[in-house]
């Protein structure tokens, strides 16, 4: 088998993303409703703003919007995490960033598996936010040991999936029949299973320690707990969800609405009440809240300076008012958030000049200006620069989504203990630094423009 006959990881990822979406439509009917609503709103935005649509088309971003998804899973052991990394590598997805959610009362730390090259992102920007349970944060030593034993006995991958991971690694990829089989086998890892691994008594004790601990430990695999489409107007979708029989969370996570979007805004609908069969001499019927619907709107990737400003402003807003879980102060919180964020420039030129965000530069094919100063060439219309889409996640927002869908009383105290070194040891590789990656994309685009001008 020659390397040229291998299926591109980008194409395997696109197939897997489509298969995951089809599975979610079947398992969670509200997901299909949400997808239809997002598609309607996106079409309206593009029709209303032809220049925005033209900019997306000009930068080859338009085609990816309707295909864009991110999922989220939670695994229980280092071995599961390391094998998930290898599974995603078959699809050209690498771990980017380290997120410690313990400081927000969620006993996990995480990374995001995603494609990193611009061509790969344009083909299919599928991402999976992947969290590893921190058993060391369970205070009850006996419960911690029980949970560890249960996790050590389960296998979340089919034998066929493991075989194909090894084959892809040994042969540098998969041919067409194996790629199709890989997608089918890998999908089984993410499927919902209603039969629990633990007794209802143990489930309740895990649940009392933290609802997320029960979600990770009690089942056969890391069921995909949401699959998120990207919208071009998250406020419009949030407003229309109730009319489609979907109740959104009270507050959109992330920055306030802006003319120049930054980073990531997210909202969701409440987790489903799932029927569960707990084992015993006679099976016991029960329920579990696990899977929910989420949507997101993405803006520009921020530099370290821009991110520091964002974090500082978010802290200022939350020092004045904390959004209530029941949404009783949602309006006041959004008012305060918008007021505080007036300190963040809402103009692309100022964001660029102050070094707050990353931009991709390209030639326009217009103008006859000498010199190689990018700013002068931009002013003369020889170059253009467009915001680089933020492809990653925000720990405070992720924790807010988790907590809003775990039910009242889910926020519990855990000692904040970021441990990126331990996470990377469990993962088997170092995570990629998102800032270095965005900076490299920006610099490469400038260099390519200047090289093309010299060659002309």
Coordinates of C-alpha atoms in Angstrom, one line a residue:
X1 CA 0.0 0.0 0.0
X2 CA 1.6 3.3 -1.0
X3 CA 1.3 6.4 1.0
X4 CA -0.5 8.2 -1.9
X5 CA -3.4 5.8 -1.6
X6 CA -4.1 6.9 2.0
X7 CA -7.2 9.0 2.8
X8 CA -6.4 12.5 4.0
X9 CA -6.8 13.0 7.8
X10 CA -8.8 16.1 6.9
X11 CA -11.3 13.9 5.0
X12 CA -11.5 11.3 7.7
X13 CA -12.2 14.2 10.2
X14 CA -14.9 15.6 8.0
X15 CA -16.6 12.2 7.7
X16 CA -16.4 11.6 11.5
X17 CA -17.8 15.1 12.2
X18 CA -20.8 14.3 9.9
X19 CA -21.3 10.9 11.5
X20 CA -21.2 12.4 15.0
X21 CA -23.8 15.0 13.9
X22 CA -26.1 12.4 12.5
X23 CA -25.8 10.4 15.7
X24 CA -26.6 13.4 17.8
X25 CA -29.7 14.2 15.7
X26 CA -30.9 10.7 16.4
X27 CA -30.1 10.7 20.1
X28 CA -31.0 14.3 21.0
X29 CA -33.9 15.6 18.8
X30 CA -33.5 19.1 20.2
X31 CA -30.1 19.2 18.5
X32 CA -31.7 19.0 15.1
X33 CA -34.1 21.8 16.0
X34 CA -31.1 23.9 17.2
X35 CA -29.2 23.2 14.0
X36 CA -32.1 24.4 11.9
X37 CA -32.5 27.5 13.9
X38 CA -28.8 28.3 13.6
X39 CA -28.9 27.8 9.9
X40 CA -31.8 30.1 9.5
X41 CA -30.2 32.9 11.6
X42 CA -26.9 32.5 9.7
X43 CA -28.6 32.8 6.4
X44 CA -30.4 36.0 7.6
X45 CA -27.1 37.5 8.7
X46 CA -25.4 36.9 5.4
X47 CA -28.3 38.3 3.5
X48 CA -28.5 41.3 5.7
X49 CA -24.8 42.1 5.4
X50 CA -23.5 41.4 1.9
X51 CA -20.1 42.9 2.8
X52 CA -19.6 40.5 5.7
X53 CA -20.6 37.6 3.4
X54 CA -18.1 38.9 0.8
X55 CA -15.3 39.2 3.4
X56 CA -15.9 35.6 4.5
X57 CA -15.9 34.4 0.9
X58 CA -12.7 36.4 0.1
X59 CA -10.9 34.8 3.0
X60 CA -12.2 31.3 2.2
X61 CA -14.1 31.2 5.5
X62 CA -17.7 31.0 4.3
X63 CA -17.7 27.4 3.4
X64 CA -16.7 26.2 6.9
X65 CA -19.4 28.0 8.8
X66 CA -22.2 25.5 8.2
X67 CA -19.8 22.5 8.8
X68 CA -18.3 23.9 12.0
X69 CA -18.8 21.8 15.2
X70 CA -17.2 21.3 18.5
X71 CA -17.9 18.5 20.8
X72 CA -17.0 17.8 24.5
X73 CA -16.2 14.6 26.3
X74 CA -14.9 13.7 29.7
X75 CA -12.5 10.7 30.3
X76 CA -11.6 9.1 33.5
X77 CA -8.0 7.8 33.3
X78 CA -4.6 8.7 31.9
X79 CA -4.8 5.6 29.6
X80 CA -8.1 6.8 28.2
X81 CA -6.7 10.3 27.6
X82 CA -3.6 9.0 25.8
X83 CA -5.6 6.7 23.5
X84 CA -8.1 9.4 22.7
X85 CA -5.1 11.5 21.7
X86 CA -4.0 8.8 19.3
X87 CA -7.6 8.4 18.0
X88 CA -7.8 12.1 17.2
X89 CA -4.4 12.1 15.6
X90 CA -5.7 9.7 12.9
X91 CA -8.1 12.6 12.0
X92 CA -5.4 15.3 12.0
X93 CA -6.4 16.7 15.4
X94 CA -3.7 17.8 17.9
X95 CA -4.1 18.9 21.6
X96 CA -4.0 22.7 21.8
X97 CA -4.0 24.6 25.2
X98 CA -4.3 23.5 28.8
X99 CA -7.4 24.4 30.8
X100 CA -7.6 24.1 34.6
X101 CA -11.3 24.1 35.6
X102 CA -10.7 23.2 39.3
X103 CA -10.5 26.9 40.2
X104 CA -14.1 27.2 38.9
X105 CA -15.4 24.3 41.0
X106 CA -15.2 21.6 38.3
X107 CA -12.8 18.7 39.1
X108 CA -11.2 18.3 35.7
X109 CA -8.4 19.7 33.5
X110 CA -8.6 19.7 29.8
X111 CA -7.3 20.4 26.3
X112 CA -8.9 20.9 22.9
X113 CA -8.2 18.5 20.1
X114 CA -8.4 20.2 16.8
X115 CA -6.8 20.7 13.4
X116 CA -4.1 23.4 13.4
X117 CA -3.1 24.2 9.8
X118 CA -5.1 26.9 7.9
X119 CA -5.9 24.5 5.1
X120 CA -7.0 21.9 7.5
X121 CA -9.3 24.3 9.4
X122 CA -10.9 25.5 6.2
X123 CA -11.6 21.8 5.2
X124 CA -13.3 21.0 8.5
X125 CA -12.6 22.8 11.8
X126 CA -14.0 20.0 14.0
X127 CA -12.9 20.3 17.7
X128 CA -13.4 18.2 20.8
X129 CA -12.9 19.8 24.2
X130 CA -11.6 16.9 26.2
X131 CA -11.5 16.8 30.0
X132 CA -9.7 14.4 32.3
X133 CA -11.3 13.7 35.7
X134 CA -9.2 14.7 38.7
X135 CA -9.7 11.8 41.0
X136 CA -7.1 13.4 43.4
X137 CA -9.7 16.1 44.1
X138 CA -12.2 13.7 45.5
X139 CA -11.8 14.2 49.3
X140 CA -13.3 10.9 50.3
X141 CA -10.5 8.4 50.0
X142 CA -12.8 5.4 50.0
X143 CA -15.0 6.9 47.2
X144 CA -11.8 7.9 45.3
X145 CA -10.6 4.3 45.4
X146 CA -13.9 2.8 44.3
X147 CA -14.1 5.3 41.4
X148 CA -10.5 4.4 40.4
X149 CA -11.3 0.7 40.4
X150 CA -14.4 1.1 38.2
X151 CA -12.5 3.2 35.7
X152 CA -9.6 0.8 35.6
X153 CA -11.8 -2.0 34.5
X154 CA -13.7 -0.4 31.6
X155 CA -12.6 -0.1 28.0
X156 CA -14.1 2.8 26.1
X157 CA -12.7 1.7 22.7
X158 CA -13.8 -1.2 20.4
X159 CA -11.1 -3.7 19.5
X160 CA -11.6 -2.6 15.8
X161 CA -10.9 1.0 16.7
X162 CA -7.7 0.1 18.6
X163 CA -6.6 -2.1 15.7
X164 CA -7.1 0.7 13.2
X165 CA -5.3 3.3 15.4
X166 CA -2.2 1.0 15.5
X167 CA -2.5 0.4 11.7
X168 CA -2.7 4.2 10.9
X169 CA 0.4 4.8 13.1
X170 CA 2.3 1.9 11.6
X171 CA 1.4 2.6 7.9
X172 CA 1.2 6.4 8.0
X173 CA -2.6 6.6 7.5
X174 CA -5.6 4.5 6.4
X175 CA -6.8 3.5 2.9
X176 CA -10.5 4.0 1.9
X177 CA -12.0 0.8 3.4
X178 CA -10.1 1.2 6.6
X179 CA -11.0 4.9 6.9
X180 CA -14.7 4.1 6.6
X181 CA -14.4 1.3 9.2
X182 CA -12.4 3.6 11.5
X183 CA -15.2 6.3 11.5
X184 CA -17.8 3.6 12.3
X185 CA -15.6 2.0 15.1
X186 CA -14.5 5.4 16.6
X187 CA -18.1 6.6 16.7
X188 CA -19.0 3.9 19.2
X189 CA -16.7 5.5 21.9
X190 CA -18.9 8.6 21.9
X191 CA -22.3 6.9 21.9
X192 CA -24.8 7.2 24.8
X193 CA -25.3 4.0 26.9
X194 CA -28.3 4.0 29.2
X195 CA -27.1 1.0 31.2
X196 CA -24.9 2.2 34.1
X197 CA -21.7 0.4 35.4
X198 CA -22.5 1.2 39.0
X199 CA -25.2 0.5 41.5
X200 CA -27.7 3.3 42.2
X201 CA -26.2 3.6 45.7
X202 CA -22.7 4.3 44.4
X203 CA -24.1 6.6 41.7
X204 CA -25.7 8.7 44.4
X205 CA -22.5 8.9 46.4
X206 CA -20.5 9.9 43.3
X207 CA -23.2 12.4 42.4
X208 CA -23.1 13.9 45.9
X209 CA -19.3 14.3 45.5
X210 CA -19.9 16.1 42.2
X211 CA -22.4 15.5 39.4
X212 CA -19.6 15.5 36.8
X213 CA -17.8 12.7 38.8
X214 CA -20.9 10.6 38.5
X215 CA -21.2 11.4 34.8
X216 CA -17.6 10.2 34.1
X217 CA -17.4 7.1 36.4
X218 CA -20.9 5.6 36.1
X219 CA -21.1 4.8 32.4
X220 CA -19.4 2.6 29.7
X221 CA -17.9 5.5 27.8
X222 CA -17.4 9.3 27.4
X223 CA -20.7 10.0 25.7
X224 CA -20.5 13.2 23.6
X225 CA -22.3 15.6 25.9
X226 CA -22.9 18.3 23.3
X227 CA -22.1 19.1 19.7
X228 CA -21.9 22.8 19.1
X229 CA -22.7 24.6 15.8
X230 CA -21.3 28.1 15.1
X231 CA -23.7 31.0 14.7
X232 CA -23.1 34.4 13.2
X233 CA -25.6 36.0 15.7
X234 CA -25.7 34.2 19.0
X235 CA -28.1 36.9 20.5
X236 CA -30.7 36.2 17.8
X237 CA -30.5 32.5 18.4
X238 CA -30.7 32.9 22.2
X239 CA -33.8 35.1 21.8
X240 CA -35.6 32.6 19.4
X241 CA -34.8 29.4 21.2
X242 CA -37.9 29.5 23.5
X243 CA -40.2 29.9 20.4
X244 CA -38.7 26.6 19.2
X245 CA -39.4 24.8 22.4
X246 CA -35.9 25.2 23.8
X247 CA -35.1 26.9 27.0
X248 CA -31.6 28.6 26.9
X249 CA -29.4 29.3 29.9
X250 CA -29.9 32.7 31.3
X251 CA -26.6 34.4 30.3
X252 CA -24.4 34.0 27.3
X253 CA -20.9 33.2 28.5
X254 CA -17.9 35.3 27.3
X255 CA -17.7 38.9 26.2
X256 CA -20.7 41.2 25.6
X257 CA -22.1 41.8 22.0
X258 CA -19.6 43.9 19.9
X259 CA -19.2 45.2 16.4
X260 CA -15.8 43.5 16.3
X261 CA -16.3 40.1 18.0
X262 CA -13.5 38.8 20.2
X263 CA -12.7 35.3 21.4
X264 CA -15.8 33.1 22.0
X265 CA -19.4 33.5 23.2
X266 CA -21.4 30.4 24.2
X267 CA -24.9 29.5 25.3
X268 CA -26.8 26.3 25.8
X269 CA -30.0 24.6 26.7
X270 CA -30.5 22.5 29.8
X271 CA -29.2 19.0 30.0
X272 CA -31.6 16.2 29.2
X273 CA -33.0 14.0 31.9
X274 CA -31.9 10.5 30.6
X275 CA -33.4 7.2 31.6
X276 CA -30.8 4.9 33.1
X277 CA -30.9 1.3 34.2
X278 CA -28.7 0.6 37.3
X279 CA -27.4 -2.9 37.8
X280 CA -28.4 -5.2 40.8
X281 CA -30.2 -8.4 41.5
X282 CA -33.1 -6.6 39.9
X283 CA -32.3 -3.7 37.6
X284 CA -33.2 -0.3 39.1
X285 CA -34.6 2.4 36.9
X286 CA -33.3 5.9 37.4
X287 CA -32.2 9.0 35.6
X288 CA -29.1 11.1 34.8
X289 CA -28.5 14.6 33.4
X290 CA -25.7 14.4 30.9
X291 CA -26.2 15.8 27.4
X292 CA -27.2 19.3 26.4
X293 CA -27.3 21.6 23.4
X294 CA -24.8 24.4 22.9
X295 CA -24.1 27.1 20.3
X296 CA -21.2 29.4 19.9
X297 CA -20.1 32.6 18.1
X298 CA -16.4 33.1 17.4
X299 CA -14.4 36.3 17.1
X300 CA -10.8 37.3 16.7
X301 CA -8.0 35.4 18.5
X302 CA -6.4 37.7 21.0
X303 CA -2.6 38.2 21.7
X304 CA -1.3 37.8 25.2
X305 CA -1.8 41.6 25.7
X306 CA -5.4 41.4 24.4
X307 CA -6.2 38.3 26.5
X308 CA -4.8 40.0 29.6
X309 CA -7.1 42.9 29.0
X310 CA -10.1 40.6 28.4
X311 CA -9.4 38.6 31.6
X312 CA -9.0 41.8 33.6
X313 CA -12.3 43.3 32.3
X314 CA -14.2 40.1 32.9
X315 CA -12.8 40.0 36.5
X316 CA -13.9 43.6 37.0
X317 CA -17.4 42.8 35.8
X318 CA -17.8 39.7 38.0
X319 CA -16.4 41.6 41.0
X320 CA -19.4 44.0 40.6
X321 CA -22.0 41.3 39.9
X322 CA -22.0 37.5 39.6
X323 CA -24.6 36.1 37.2
X324 CA -27.2 34.1 39.2
X325 CA -27.8 30.5 38.2
X326 CA -31.5 31.2 38.0
X327 CA -31.0 34.2 35.6
X328 CA -32.7 36.6 38.1
X329 CA -30.0 39.2 37.5
X330 CA -29.1 38.4 33.8
X331 CA -30.1 41.8 32.5
X332 CA -28.1 43.7 35.1
X333 CA -25.1 41.4 34.6
X334 CA -25.1 42.0 30.8
X335 CA -25.5 45.8 31.4
X336 CA -22.4 45.8 33.7
X337 CA -20.5 43.6 31.3
X338 CA -21.1 45.9 28.4
X339 CA -20.2 48.9 30.5
X340 CA -16.9 47.4 31.6
X341 CA -15.9 46.2 28.2
X342 CA -16.1 49.7 26.7
X343 CA -12.4 49.7 27.7
X344 CA -11.7 47.1 25.0
X345 CA -11.4 48.8 21.6
X346 CA -14.3 47.9 19.3
X347 CA -12.5 48.8 16.0
X348 CA -10.4 46.5 13.9
X349 CA -7.8 49.2 13.3
X350 CA -7.3 50.0 16.9
X351 CA -7.2 46.3 17.9
X352 CA -4.4 45.8 15.4
X353 CA -2.5 49.0 16.3
X354 CA -2.6 48.2 20.0
X355 CA -1.5 44.7 19.4
X356 CA -4.6 43.1 21.0
X357 CA -5.5 40.6 18.2
X358 CA -4.0 38.5 15.5
X359 CA -4.7 39.2 11.8
X360 CA -4.0 37.3 8.6
X361 CA -2.5 39.5 5.8
X362 CA -3.1 39.0 2.1
X363 CA -2.5 40.8 -1.2
X364 CA -5.4 42.6 -2.8
X365 CA -4.0 42.8 -6.3
X366 CA -4.5 46.5 -6.3
X367 CA -2.2 49.5 -6.0
X368 CA 1.3 50.4 -7.2
X369 CA 3.2 51.4 -4.1
X370 CA 6.9 50.8 -3.4
X371 CA 8.3 49.6 -0.2
X372 CA 7.7 46.7 2.2
X373 CA 6.2 48.4 5.2
X374 CA 2.9 46.4 5.8
X375 CA 1.1 49.3 7.5
X376 CA 1.9 51.6 4.5
X377 CA 0.9 48.9 2.0
X378 CA -2.3 48.3 4.0
X379 CA -3.1 52.1 4.0
X380 CA -2.5 52.1 0.2
X381 CA -4.9 49.2 -0.4
X382 CA -2.1 46.9 -1.6
X383 CA -2.6 44.6 1.4
X384 CA -5.6 43.7 3.5
X385 CA -5.7 42.1 6.9
X386 CA -8.6 40.0 8.3
X387 CA -9.1 38.8 11.9
X388 CA -7.8 35.3 12.6
X389 CA -10.7 33.2 14.0
X390 CA -10.3 32.1 17.6
X391 CA -10.3 28.3 17.4
X392 CA -9.9 27.6 21.1
X393 CA -11.8 27.9 24.4
X394 CA -12.2 29.9 27.6
X395 CA -12.0 28.1 30.9
X396 CA -14.4 30.5 32.7
X397 CA -16.9 30.1 29.9
X398 CA -16.5 26.3 29.8
X399 CA -17.0 26.1 33.6
X400 CA -20.1 28.2 33.3
X401 CA -21.6 26.0 30.6
X402 CA -20.8 22.9 32.7
X403 CA -22.3 24.3 35.9
X404 CA -25.4 25.6 34.3
X405 CA -26.2 22.1 32.9
X406 CA -25.3 20.1 36.0
X407 CA -28.2 21.5 38.0
X408 CA -28.6 23.6 41.1
X409 CA -26.0 23.0 43.7
X410 CA -23.5 21.6 41.3
X411 CA -20.9 24.2 42.1
X412 CA -18.7 22.8 44.8
X413 CA -15.4 23.7 46.4
X414 CA -12.2 22.2 45.1
X415 CA -8.8 23.5 45.7
X416 CA -7.5 25.2 42.6
X417 CA -4.5 23.1 41.5
X418 CA -3.4 23.5 37.9
X419 CA -1.1 20.8 36.9
X420 CA -0.2 21.0 33.2
X421 CA 3.0 18.9 33.7
X422 CA 0.9 16.0 35.1
X423 CA -1.8 16.4 32.4
X424 CA 0.8 16.3 29.6
X425 CA 2.5 13.2 31.1
X426 CA -0.9 11.5 31.1
X427 CA -1.6 12.8 27.6
X428 CA 1.8 11.5 26.3
X429 CA 2.8 14.8 24.6
X430 CA 3.0 18.5 25.3
X431 CA 0.0 20.6 24.3
X432 CA 0.5 23.2 21.7
X433 CA 0.7 26.8 22.8
X434 CA -2.2 28.7 21.2
X435 CA -0.5 32.1 21.3
X436 CA 2.6 30.9 19.5
X437 CA 0.4 29.2 16.9
X438 CA -1.7 32.3 16.1
X439 CA 1.5 34.4 16.0
X440 CA 3.1 32.1 13.6
X441 CA 0.0 32.2 11.3
X442 CA 0.1 36.0 11.3
X443 CA 3.8 36.2 10.6
X444 CA 3.7 33.6 7.9
X445 CA 0.9 35.6 6.1
X446 CA 3.0 38.8 6.2
X447 CA 6.1 37.0 5.0
X448 CA 4.1 35.4 2.1
X449 CA 2.8 38.8 1.0
X450 CA 6.2 40.5 1.0
X451 CA 7.8 37.5 -0.8
X452 CA 5.2 37.6 -3.5
X453 CA 5.8 41.4 -4.0
X454 CA 9.5 40.8 -4.3
X455 CA 8.9 38.1 -6.9
X456 CA 6.5 40.2 -8.9

